Short mmCIF file of C-alpha atoms in Angstrom, two decimals:
data_model
loop_
_atom_site.label_atom_id
_atom_site.label_comp_id
_atom_site.label_asym_id
_atom_site.label_seq_id
_atom_site.Cartn_x
_atom_site.Cartn_y
_atom_site.Cartn_z
CA MET A 1 50.19 -58.86 -111.49
CA PRO A 2 49.98 -55.84 -109.17
CA ASN A 3 46.34 -55.06 -110.00
CA LEU A 4 44.08 -56.64 -107.37
CA ALA A 5 41.62 -57.60 -110.13
CA GLY A 6 44.31 -59.94 -111.43
CA ILE A 7 43.27 -62.47 -108.78
CA LEU A 8 39.93 -62.90 -110.58
CA ALA A 9 41.48 -63.19 -114.05
CA GLU A 10 44.02 -65.72 -112.80
CA THR A 11 41.47 -67.87 -110.96
CA ALA A 12 39.04 -67.78 -113.90
CA ALA A 13 41.79 -69.06 -116.18
CA ARG A 14 42.68 -71.82 -113.72
CA LEU A 15 39.17 -72.82 -112.58
CA PRO A 16 36.71 -71.55 -115.20
CA ASP A 17 33.80 -73.80 -114.20
CA GLN A 18 34.25 -73.53 -110.43
CA THR A 19 31.38 -71.86 -108.57
CA ALA A 20 32.45 -68.38 -107.52
CA LEU A 21 29.17 -67.03 -106.14
CA ARG A 22 25.90 -68.55 -105.08
CA ILE A 23 22.80 -66.70 -103.96
CA ASN A 24 19.76 -68.91 -103.43
CA ASP A 25 19.40 -70.88 -106.68
CA THR A 26 21.63 -68.61 -108.76
CA VAL A 27 25.13 -69.97 -109.34
CA ILE A 28 27.87 -67.98 -111.07
CA SER A 29 31.14 -69.55 -112.20
CA TYR A 30 34.53 -67.88 -112.12
CA SER A 31 34.56 -67.58 -115.91
CA ALA A 32 31.15 -65.88 -115.85
CA LEU A 33 32.18 -63.50 -113.05
CA ASN A 34 35.36 -62.62 -114.93
CA ALA A 35 33.39 -61.98 -118.14
CA MET A 36 30.93 -59.71 -116.31
CA SER A 37 33.77 -57.72 -114.77
CA ALA A 38 35.24 -57.23 -118.27
CA GLN A 39 31.85 -55.95 -119.45
CA VAL A 40 31.82 -53.48 -116.55
CA ALA A 41 35.28 -52.29 -117.58
CA GLY A 42 33.98 -51.81 -121.14
CA LEU A 43 31.02 -49.83 -119.80
CA LEU A 44 33.38 -47.54 -117.88
CA ARG A 45 35.39 -46.92 -121.01
CA ALA A 46 32.22 -46.09 -122.95
CA ARG A 47 31.19 -43.65 -120.18
CA GLY A 48 34.50 -41.81 -120.46
CA VAL A 49 35.88 -42.88 -117.08
CA GLN A 50 39.63 -42.35 -116.80
CA ARG A 51 42.21 -44.51 -115.06
CA GLY A 52 42.46 -43.39 -111.44
CA ASP A 53 38.92 -41.95 -111.39
CA ARG A 54 36.79 -42.86 -108.39
CA VAL A 55 33.69 -45.02 -108.99
CA ALA A 56 31.22 -45.57 -106.15
CA LEU A 57 29.25 -48.77 -105.43
CA MET A 58 26.05 -48.80 -103.37
CA MET A 59 24.91 -52.42 -103.24
CA PRO A 60 24.29 -55.26 -100.78
CA ASN A 61 25.91 -58.69 -101.21
CA ILE A 62 24.56 -59.60 -104.64
CA PRO A 63 26.52 -60.87 -107.66
CA PRO A 64 26.68 -57.45 -109.41
CA MET A 65 28.53 -56.10 -106.35
CA ALA A 66 31.42 -58.46 -107.10
CA SER A 67 31.37 -57.96 -110.88
CA VAL A 68 31.36 -54.16 -110.59
CA TYR A 69 34.02 -54.21 -107.87
CA TYR A 70 36.46 -56.21 -110.00
CA GLY A 71 35.41 -54.43 -113.19
CA VAL A 72 36.32 -51.03 -111.76
CA LEU A 73 39.65 -52.37 -110.54
CA ARG A 74 40.58 -54.14 -113.77
CA TYR A 75 39.88 -50.91 -115.66
CA GLY A 76 42.38 -49.12 -113.41
CA ALA A 77 39.85 -46.95 -111.57
CA VAL A 78 39.35 -46.69 -107.80
CA VAL A 79 36.45 -48.39 -106.00
CA VAL A 80 34.51 -46.42 -103.39
CA PRO A 81 32.22 -48.96 -101.63
CA MET A 82 29.23 -47.46 -99.81
CA ASN A 83 26.77 -48.80 -97.27
CA PRO A 84 23.54 -49.33 -99.24
CA LEU A 85 21.53 -48.06 -96.27
CA LEU A 86 23.04 -44.57 -96.39
CA LYS A 87 20.68 -41.63 -96.66
CA GLY A 88 20.97 -38.97 -99.33
CA ARG A 89 22.99 -36.54 -97.24
CA GLU A 90 25.50 -39.27 -96.31
CA VAL A 91 25.71 -40.39 -99.92
CA ALA A 92 26.47 -36.82 -100.95
CA HIS A 93 29.32 -36.57 -98.43
CA THR A 94 30.99 -39.75 -99.67
CA LEU A 95 30.63 -38.78 -103.32
CA SER A 96 31.85 -35.23 -102.77
CA ASP A 97 34.74 -36.18 -100.52
CA SER A 98 35.99 -38.95 -102.80
CA GLY A 99 35.35 -37.01 -106.00
CA ALA A 100 33.50 -39.99 -107.49
CA GLY A 101 31.91 -39.17 -110.83
CA LEU A 102 29.87 -42.35 -111.21
CA LEU A 103 27.70 -44.37 -108.84
CA PHE A 104 26.40 -47.92 -109.34
CA ALA A 105 23.32 -48.23 -107.09
CA PHE A 106 21.03 -51.20 -106.45
CA GLU A 107 17.45 -50.49 -107.50
CA LEU A 108 16.06 -50.56 -103.93
CA MET A 109 18.54 -47.82 -102.93
CA LEU A 110 17.94 -45.55 -105.91
CA PRO A 111 15.91 -42.81 -104.19
CA GLU A 112 18.65 -42.04 -101.65
CA ALA A 113 21.40 -42.64 -104.21
CA VAL A 114 19.87 -40.20 -106.69
CA ALA A 115 19.20 -37.61 -103.99
CA GLY A 116 22.80 -37.81 -102.80
CA ALA A 117 24.17 -37.74 -106.33
CA GLU A 118 22.22 -34.58 -107.11
CA GLU A 119 23.37 -32.90 -103.89
CA ALA A 120 26.97 -33.82 -104.76
CA GLY A 121 26.72 -31.89 -108.01
CA GLY A 122 25.00 -34.21 -110.43
CA VAL A 123 26.98 -37.43 -110.17
CA ASP A 124 25.91 -39.97 -112.82
CA VAL A 125 23.95 -42.92 -111.36
CA ILE A 126 23.74 -46.34 -113.01
CA PRO A 127 20.81 -48.38 -111.65
CA VAL A 128 21.60 -52.00 -110.86
CA ASN A 129 18.54 -54.21 -111.30
CA THR A 130 17.66 -57.64 -112.57
CA GLY A 131 16.90 -56.79 -116.17
CA SER A 132 18.16 -53.55 -117.63
CA PHE A 133 21.57 -53.72 -115.94
CA ARG A 134 22.23 -57.15 -117.43
CA GLN A 135 21.25 -55.80 -120.82
CA LEU A 136 23.41 -52.71 -120.31
CA LEU A 137 26.43 -54.95 -119.74
CA ALA A 138 25.54 -57.18 -122.66
CA ASP A 139 25.47 -54.13 -124.90
CA SER A 140 28.92 -53.04 -123.70
CA GLU A 141 32.02 -54.14 -125.56
CA ALA A 142 34.05 -56.08 -123.01
CA ASP A 143 37.46 -54.80 -121.99
CA ASP A 144 39.28 -58.07 -121.34
CA GLY A 145 42.57 -56.54 -120.27
CA VAL A 146 43.69 -55.88 -116.71
CA ALA A 147 45.11 -52.38 -116.37
CA GLU A 148 48.74 -52.03 -115.38
CA VAL A 149 49.08 -50.33 -112.01
CA ASP A 150 51.78 -49.94 -109.39
CA ASP A 151 51.57 -51.89 -106.14
CA GLU A 152 51.10 -48.67 -104.21
CA ASP A 153 48.40 -47.18 -106.46
CA ILE A 154 45.11 -46.71 -104.65
CA ALA A 155 42.59 -49.51 -105.31
CA VAL A 156 39.82 -48.79 -102.81
CA ILE A 157 38.75 -45.89 -100.63
CA LEU A 158 36.88 -47.21 -97.60
CA TYR A 159 34.94 -44.71 -95.54
CA THR A 160 35.14 -45.30 -91.82
CA SER A 161 31.97 -45.52 -89.77
CA GLY A 162 32.39 -42.00 -88.48
CA THR A 163 32.12 -42.89 -84.79
CA THR A 164 34.42 -39.98 -83.98
CA GLY A 165 33.06 -37.49 -86.52
CA ARG A 166 32.34 -37.36 -90.24
CA PRO A 167 33.52 -40.45 -92.11
CA LYS A 168 37.06 -40.34 -93.49
CA GLY A 169 38.21 -42.28 -96.53
CA ALA A 170 40.96 -44.81 -95.84
CA ALA A 171 42.97 -45.10 -99.06
CA LEU A 172 44.07 -48.71 -99.53
CA SER A 173 46.52 -49.75 -102.23
CA HIS A 174 46.40 -52.83 -104.45
CA ASN A 175 49.27 -54.23 -102.39
CA ASN A 176 47.51 -53.49 -99.09
CA LEU A 177 44.46 -55.50 -100.12
CA ARG A 178 46.22 -58.31 -101.97
CA SER A 179 48.66 -58.98 -99.11
CA ASN A 180 45.84 -59.00 -96.56
CA ALA A 181 43.75 -61.33 -98.73
CA GLU A 182 46.73 -63.69 -98.78
CA VAL A 183 46.87 -63.51 -94.98
CA ALA A 184 43.13 -64.26 -94.76
CA ARG A 185 43.50 -67.23 -97.11
CA ASN A 186 46.47 -68.66 -95.20
CA LEU A 187 45.00 -68.29 -91.71
CA LEU A 188 42.53 -71.13 -92.28
CA ASP A 189 44.40 -72.86 -95.11
CA THR A 190 41.53 -72.02 -97.45
CA THR A 191 41.37 -74.15 -100.61
CA GLU A 192 39.23 -74.24 -103.74
CA SER A 193 37.02 -76.89 -102.11
CA ASP A 194 35.90 -74.50 -99.36
CA VAL A 195 32.51 -72.79 -99.23
CA ILE A 196 32.66 -69.46 -97.40
CA PHE A 197 29.62 -67.87 -95.79
CA GLY A 198 29.15 -64.48 -97.45
CA GLY A 199 27.01 -62.63 -94.92
CA LEU A 200 29.54 -59.98 -93.96
CA PRO A 201 28.88 -56.98 -96.22
CA PHE A 202 31.37 -56.64 -99.07
CA PHE A 203 31.27 -52.85 -98.81
CA HIS A 204 32.96 -53.30 -95.42
CA VAL A 205 36.63 -54.23 -95.16
CA PHE A 206 36.08 -57.44 -93.15
CA GLY A 207 33.81 -59.09 -95.71
CA GLN A 208 35.65 -57.59 -98.65
CA THR A 209 39.06 -58.97 -97.68
CA SER A 210 38.37 -62.09 -95.63
CA ALA A 211 35.48 -63.41 -97.73
CA LEU A 212 35.41 -61.90 -101.23
CA ASN A 213 39.07 -61.30 -102.03
CA ALA A 214 40.35 -64.33 -100.11
CA ALA A 215 37.86 -66.61 -101.87
CA VAL A 216 38.62 -65.24 -105.33
CA LEU A 217 42.35 -65.47 -104.67
CA THR A 218 41.93 -69.13 -103.76
CA GLY A 219 39.14 -70.27 -106.03
CA ALA A 220 36.79 -71.03 -103.15
CA SER A 221 33.03 -70.50 -103.39
CA ILE A 222 31.00 -67.85 -101.57
CA SER A 223 27.40 -68.40 -100.52
CA MET A 224 25.97 -64.89 -100.33
CA LEU A 225 23.41 -63.42 -97.95
CA PRO A 226 22.46 -59.80 -98.77
CA ARG A 227 21.21 -58.97 -95.27
CA PHE A 228 22.06 -61.05 -92.23
CA ASP A 229 19.28 -63.09 -90.69
CA ALA A 230 19.97 -65.91 -88.26
CA ALA A 231 17.42 -68.30 -89.76
CA ALA A 232 18.73 -67.69 -93.29
CA ALA A 233 22.34 -68.10 -92.13
CA LEU A 234 21.59 -71.48 -90.54
CA GLU A 235 19.73 -72.58 -93.68
CA ILE A 236 22.68 -71.59 -95.88
CA ILE A 237 25.17 -73.49 -93.71
CA GLU A 238 23.11 -76.66 -94.08
CA ARG A 239 22.01 -76.24 -97.71
CA ASP A 240 25.33 -75.16 -99.20
CA GLN A 241 27.59 -77.19 -96.90
CA VAL A 242 29.44 -74.09 -95.70
CA THR A 243 32.91 -74.94 -94.44
CA ILE A 244 34.08 -71.52 -93.19
CA PHE A 245 31.80 -69.13 -91.32
CA GLN A 246 32.82 -65.51 -90.88
CA GLY A 247 30.88 -63.10 -88.71
CA VAL A 248 30.82 -60.48 -85.99
CA PRO A 249 29.80 -61.37 -82.42
CA THR A 250 26.16 -60.30 -82.82
CA MET A 251 25.77 -62.78 -85.72
CA TYR A 252 26.95 -65.65 -83.55
CA ILE A 253 24.69 -64.52 -80.70
CA ALA A 254 21.68 -64.38 -83.05
CA MET A 255 22.31 -67.92 -84.36
CA LEU A 256 22.83 -69.33 -80.88
CA ARG A 257 19.53 -67.81 -79.74
CA HIS A 258 17.55 -69.06 -82.76
CA PRO A 259 15.19 -71.98 -82.06
CA ASP A 260 16.40 -73.90 -85.15
CA VAL A 261 20.05 -74.01 -84.10
CA ALA A 262 19.78 -77.43 -82.46
CA SER A 263 18.09 -79.04 -85.49
CA THR A 264 20.38 -77.51 -88.15
CA ASP A 265 23.08 -79.71 -89.67
CA THR A 266 26.29 -77.70 -89.28
CA SER A 267 28.66 -80.65 -89.58
CA SER A 268 30.20 -79.24 -92.78
CA LEU A 269 31.81 -76.39 -90.83
CA ARG A 270 35.54 -76.75 -90.28
CA GLY A 271 36.35 -73.22 -89.17
CA ALA A 272 34.78 -70.02 -87.86
CA ILE A 273 36.29 -66.59 -87.36
CA THR A 274 35.10 -63.43 -85.68
CA GLY A 275 36.20 -59.82 -85.58
CA GLY A 276 34.79 -56.32 -85.85
CA SER A 277 34.21 -56.02 -82.10
CA ALA A 278 35.13 -57.89 -78.95
CA MET A 279 33.75 -61.43 -78.68
CA PRO A 280 32.38 -62.12 -75.18
CA LEU A 281 34.06 -65.19 -73.76
CA GLU A 282 30.76 -66.75 -72.73
CA VAL A 283 29.46 -66.50 -76.30
CA LEU A 284 32.69 -67.97 -77.70
CA ARG A 285 32.48 -70.94 -75.34
CA GLU A 286 28.80 -71.48 -76.12
CA PHE A 287 29.42 -71.45 -79.88
CA GLU A 288 32.22 -73.97 -79.62
CA GLU A 289 30.03 -76.25 -77.50
CA VAL A 290 26.92 -75.99 -79.72
CA PHE A 291 28.62 -76.00 -83.15
CA GLY A 292 31.56 -78.23 -82.27
CA ASN A 293 34.06 -75.88 -83.93
CA ASP A 294 36.82 -73.62 -82.73
CA LEU A 295 35.87 -69.95 -83.02
CA LEU A 296 39.01 -67.95 -83.78
CA GLU A 297 39.10 -64.25 -82.96
CA GLY A 298 41.11 -61.69 -84.86
CA TYR A 299 41.55 -57.94 -84.88
CA GLY A 300 41.67 -55.33 -87.58
CA LEU A 301 40.43 -52.00 -88.89
CA SER A 302 39.48 -50.39 -92.19
CA GLU A 303 42.80 -48.58 -92.11
CA THR A 304 44.75 -51.86 -91.92
CA SER A 305 42.99 -53.76 -94.75
CA PRO A 306 41.93 -55.13 -92.09
CA ILE A 307 43.75 -58.03 -90.39
CA VAL A 308 46.35 -57.06 -87.77
CA SER A 309 46.38 -60.08 -85.47
CA PHE A 310 44.73 -63.49 -85.27
CA ASN A 311 44.48 -66.65 -83.19
CA LEU A 312 45.83 -69.47 -85.34
CA PRO A 313 44.17 -72.91 -85.48
CA GLY A 314 45.90 -75.39 -83.22
CA ASP A 315 47.68 -72.74 -81.17
CA THR A 316 47.06 -72.20 -77.49
CA ARG A 317 44.40 -69.51 -77.23
CA PRO A 318 44.59 -67.58 -73.96
CA PRO A 319 41.08 -66.47 -72.96
CA GLY A 320 40.32 -63.00 -74.28
CA SER A 321 43.34 -62.79 -76.59
CA ILE A 322 43.06 -61.56 -80.18
CA GLY A 323 46.19 -63.50 -81.08
CA LYS A 324 49.55 -62.38 -82.39
CA PRO A 325 50.45 -60.08 -85.28
CA VAL A 326 49.94 -61.71 -88.68
CA TYR A 327 52.57 -61.93 -91.41
CA GLY A 328 53.70 -58.50 -92.58
CA MET A 329 52.29 -56.58 -89.60
CA GLU A 330 54.03 -55.20 -86.50
CA VAL A 331 52.32 -54.06 -83.31
CA ARG A 332 53.46 -51.85 -80.42
CA MET A 333 51.71 -50.55 -77.30
CA LEU A 334 52.47 -46.84 -76.99
CA ASP A 335 51.82 -44.21 -74.37
CA GLY A 336 50.74 -40.65 -75.13
CA ALA A 337 54.31 -39.60 -75.84
CA GLY A 338 54.86 -42.39 -78.38
CA HIS A 339 56.96 -44.58 -76.07
CA ASP A 340 56.53 -48.33 -75.60
CA VAL A 341 54.84 -49.32 -72.36
CA PRO A 342 56.11 -52.36 -70.40
CA ILE A 343 54.69 -55.80 -71.16
CA GLY A 344 51.42 -56.25 -69.31
CA GLU A 345 50.65 -52.55 -69.10
CA ILE A 346 48.01 -50.78 -71.16
CA GLY A 347 48.91 -48.65 -74.16
CA GLU A 348 47.42 -47.60 -77.48
CA ILE A 349 47.67 -50.35 -80.09
CA SER A 350 49.86 -48.99 -82.89
CA VAL A 351 50.50 -50.78 -86.17
CA ARG A 352 52.97 -50.76 -89.04
CA GLY A 353 53.12 -53.09 -92.03
CA LEU A 354 51.87 -54.27 -95.41
CA GLY A 355 48.19 -53.67 -94.66
CA VAL A 356 48.39 -50.12 -93.30
CA MET A 357 46.65 -47.58 -95.51
CA LYS A 358 48.43 -44.94 -97.55
CA GLY A 359 46.48 -42.34 -95.59
CA TYR A 360 43.08 -40.68 -95.40
CA TRP A 361 41.92 -39.55 -98.83
CA ASN A 362 42.45 -35.84 -99.38
CA ASN A 363 42.96 -35.30 -95.64
CA PRO A 364 46.65 -34.79 -94.78
CA GLU A 365 45.86 -33.40 -91.32
CA ALA A 366 43.94 -36.51 -90.26
CA THR A 367 46.64 -38.71 -91.81
CA ALA A 368 49.39 -36.95 -89.88
CA ALA A 369 47.44 -37.29 -86.64
CA ALA A 370 46.80 -41.01 -87.21
CA ILE A 371 50.30 -41.87 -88.48
CA PRO A 372 52.63 -39.34 -86.85
CA ASP A 373 55.79 -41.44 -87.00
CA GLY A 374 55.11 -44.31 -89.39
CA TRP A 375 52.99 -46.17 -86.81
CA PHE A 376 49.21 -46.04 -87.22
CA ARG A 377 47.43 -45.18 -83.96
CA THR A 378 44.34 -47.37 -83.84
CA GLY A 379 42.49 -45.65 -81.00
CA ASP A 380 42.24 -49.02 -79.24
CA LEU A 381 43.79 -49.76 -75.87
CA GLY A 382 45.54 -53.07 -75.35
CA ARG A 383 48.39 -54.97 -73.77
CA PHE A 384 50.85 -57.77 -74.52
CA ASP A 385 51.41 -60.83 -72.36
CA ASP A 386 54.80 -62.52 -71.95
CA GLU A 387 54.13 -64.75 -74.97
CA GLY A 388 53.37 -61.87 -77.32
CA ASN A 389 49.62 -62.37 -77.35
CA ILE A 390 47.55 -59.20 -77.68
CA TYR A 391 44.56 -58.33 -75.52
CA ILE A 392 42.09 -55.57 -76.34
CA VAL A 393 41.18 -53.60 -73.25
CA ASP A 394 38.79 -51.20 -74.96
CA ARG A 395 38.37 -48.37 -77.38
CA LYS A 396 40.32 -45.34 -76.17
CA LYS A 397 37.25 -43.16 -76.63
CA ASP A 398 34.97 -45.65 -74.79
CA MET A 399 36.97 -45.68 -71.58
CA ILE A 400 34.96 -44.31 -68.66
CA LEU A 401 36.56 -42.08 -66.02
CA ARG A 402 34.48 -42.52 -62.86
CA GLY A 403 35.58 -40.68 -59.77
CA GLY A 404 39.18 -40.64 -60.97
CA TYR A 405 39.25 -44.36 -61.80
CA ASN A 406 39.53 -45.81 -65.30
CA VAL A 407 36.71 -48.23 -66.13
CA TYR A 408 37.03 -50.32 -69.29
CA PRO A 409 33.55 -51.24 -70.61
CA ARG A 410 34.64 -54.56 -72.09
CA GLU A 411 35.61 -55.89 -68.66
CA VAL A 412 32.16 -55.08 -67.29
CA GLU A 413 30.41 -56.45 -70.39
CA GLU A 414 32.24 -59.76 -70.04
CA ILE A 415 30.74 -60.12 -66.56
CA LEU A 416 27.23 -59.24 -67.77
CA TYR A 417 27.39 -61.88 -70.51
CA GLU A 418 27.90 -64.49 -67.79
CA HIS A 419 24.42 -63.76 -66.43
CA PRO A 420 22.00 -66.37 -67.84
CA ALA A 421 19.35 -63.79 -68.83
CA VAL A 422 21.66 -61.54 -70.86
CA ALA A 423 21.72 -61.92 -74.66
CA GLU A 424 23.73 -58.77 -75.44
CA ALA A 425 25.10 -55.88 -73.44
CA ALA A 426 26.76 -52.51 -73.80
CA ILE A 427 28.43 -50.44 -71.08
CA VAL A 428 28.65 -46.68 -71.60
CA GLY A 429 29.56 -43.67 -69.53
CA VAL A 430 27.01 -40.93 -68.95
CA PRO A 431 27.65 -37.48 -67.41
CA ASP A 432 27.45 -37.37 -63.63
CA GLU A 433 27.82 -34.30 -61.42
CA LEU A 434 29.45 -36.19 -58.55
CA ASN A 435 31.74 -38.67 -60.31
CA GLY A 436 32.27 -37.00 -63.66
CA GLU A 437 30.91 -40.07 -65.43
CA GLU A 438 28.59 -42.81 -64.25
CA ILE A 439 28.34 -46.35 -65.59
CA ALA A 440 25.20 -47.39 -67.48
CA ALA A 441 24.41 -50.89 -68.74
CA VAL A 442 22.04 -51.31 -71.68
CA ILE A 443 20.98 -54.93 -71.99
CA GLY A 444 19.09 -57.07 -74.47
CA LEU A 445 17.51 -60.08 -72.79
CA LYS A 446 17.09 -63.64 -74.01
CA ALA A 447 13.52 -64.27 -75.20
CA GLU A 448 12.74 -66.68 -72.36
CA ASN A 449 13.79 -64.11 -69.75
CA LEU A 450 11.66 -61.14 -70.80
CA PRO A 451 9.97 -59.69 -67.67
CA ALA A 452 6.17 -59.72 -67.62
CA GLY A 453 5.70 -56.34 -65.96
CA ASP A 454 7.37 -53.37 -64.30
CA GLU A 455 7.92 -55.15 -60.99
CA GLU A 456 9.64 -58.10 -62.66
CA ARG A 457 11.66 -55.71 -64.81
CA GLN A 458 12.88 -53.80 -61.76
CA ALA A 459 13.66 -57.02 -59.91
CA LEU A 460 15.68 -58.39 -62.83
CA ALA A 461 17.57 -55.11 -63.21
CA ALA A 462 18.47 -55.20 -59.52
CA GLU A 463 19.51 -58.86 -59.82
CA ILE A 464 21.82 -58.14 -62.77
CA GLN A 465 23.30 -55.13 -61.01
CA GLN A 466 24.01 -57.22 -57.91
CA PHE A 467 25.48 -59.96 -60.12
CA ALA A 468 27.99 -57.45 -61.49
CA LYS A 469 28.61 -55.87 -58.10
CA ASP A 470 29.55 -59.25 -56.63
CA ARG A 471 32.20 -59.76 -59.33
CA LEU A 472 33.69 -56.31 -59.85
CA ALA A 473 35.43 -53.64 -57.82
CA ALA A 474 33.04 -51.15 -56.27
CA TYR A 475 33.83 -48.41 -58.79
CA LYS A 476 33.20 -50.65 -61.84
CA TYR A 477 29.69 -52.08 -61.55
CA PRO A 478 26.83 -50.32 -63.41
CA ARG A 479 24.71 -47.94 -61.37
CA ARG A 480 22.09 -47.80 -64.12
CA VAL A 481 20.65 -50.94 -65.77
CA VAL A 482 18.35 -50.43 -68.75
CA PHE A 483 16.66 -53.05 -70.92
CA ALA A 484 16.25 -52.62 -74.66
CA ASP A 485 14.34 -54.72 -77.20
CA GLU A 486 17.43 -54.60 -79.40
CA LEU A 487 20.73 -52.74 -79.20
CA PRO A 488 21.42 -50.44 -82.18
CA LYS A 489 23.92 -51.89 -84.63
CA GLY A 490 25.94 -50.72 -87.62
CA PRO A 491 26.01 -52.35 -91.05
CA THR A 492 28.23 -55.24 -89.95
CA GLY A 493 26.25 -55.90 -86.77
CA LYS A 494 28.65 -53.99 -84.52
CA ILE A 495 26.93 -52.46 -81.49
CA LEU A 496 26.85 -48.67 -81.83
CA LYS A 497 28.26 -47.42 -78.54
CA ARG A 498 28.10 -43.73 -79.47
CA GLN A 499 24.36 -43.89 -80.22
CA ILE A 500 23.71 -45.76 -76.96
CA ARG A 501 25.83 -43.26 -75.05
CA ASP A 502 23.94 -40.32 -76.52
CA GLU A 503 20.55 -41.92 -75.80
CA GLN A 504 21.43 -42.72 -72.20
CA ALA A 505 22.86 -39.27 -71.57
CA ALA A 506 19.66 -37.71 -72.93
CA ALA A 507 17.50 -40.04 -70.80
CA GLN A 508 19.51 -39.21 -67.69
CA ALA A 509 19.25 -35.48 -68.38
CA ALA A 510 15.48 -35.77 -68.85
CA THR A 511 15.16 -37.64 -65.56
CA ALA A 512 17.20 -34.98 -63.77
CA ASP A 513 15.07 -32.18 -65.24
CA ALA A 514 11.89 -33.94 -64.15
#
């Protein structure tokens, strides 16, 4: 059936007693999850929600997140997933922009949810807690049907992180999400016997498609973790015999740096995938050595549901490649005029296919700018090799122009990750009177390499700078090396380059004024 929620109804009919979700000692079967989603649909009907209305969700990875998600879809309404850490003003923007008239909010997020709902004009808020929410559903007459929709009807509006301005809502159809879930399932030959690590947030497209929807489509089980923690992740792998781990690079780095990694039994793992941001080659190699599993890197965006390309198991994986386009997706490298660049040269990664969004919700100008000719401009710079493999060079907006030369931060970061003291690194450009932009490195150190005092700190900074200088052209190495206790990260663990850039620019300006 076209409705994405049909994957839950179909799997529940086929595997009613199979574990769908596990969180600590709580286990929920597919039949139970399906029944809860039907109760949510009945609740929506009782609240006067109409087919096509937008319904917002503000929850971490807990079972009600899945039941409400599929309940909204099966009723024929549109899901608007929200980061549960949003503040009131941000909540108000998402609610107002999407036109959502109802918000399901986890009890710990209620103050900000209520504040945002009031600012957005009095949006109705349904608290999600352990007791009253369960009773609220029990008191609702279940709506067991799955609403008829068209393939191209909007299923989900995903708000982008807003790294280039206020968040925009990527409108994804039932077909967008179902086809991409099928891709995610097929990439690792997922079966109903698999246990998928559910630590990627379901409000984000990566976790929503590759974990939640792919698992439900297949009948696999998901072991949920509401907020990522390396120790908890390692415990879940061992306790629940996780077979497929999905994460962003910072998750893998955190597990590799945890003291329990060597004593944790991870032998159940048969596959691991990464995306969301570039995986440093040194980290990839270390994971494969420590965990004894291939770590396969893919590429995608909220606007593409998300998977665009992927390294397939068993294929030759050229170092640094994000693989080839997946089924149903086409990729070109375009210059500023919309023309293909030669193989090996850098262009903007542009995508067309089954996963590409219908457009930005209620924003035709942004849609036209992003998809001017049927090809979605990702804002990422990349290149093809002779075999058709794709390589990310960097974000278009992150490229640094120093003294007339283009510097791609990822290239410099790859070098920094080779230094034995570096746990994580970000390269940003800061304003410079002489060169236009100067290169700054912000580095998180491994615990055993933390300097004891200012002299050691300065010596280590100089050592890392020289390490990069010895391996890069003279215009590429960082002139400023700064240590941070922890690099700022978004909800999926992605390093927030814009925040780092702003902080370093402010610090440099303050130093100049002094």
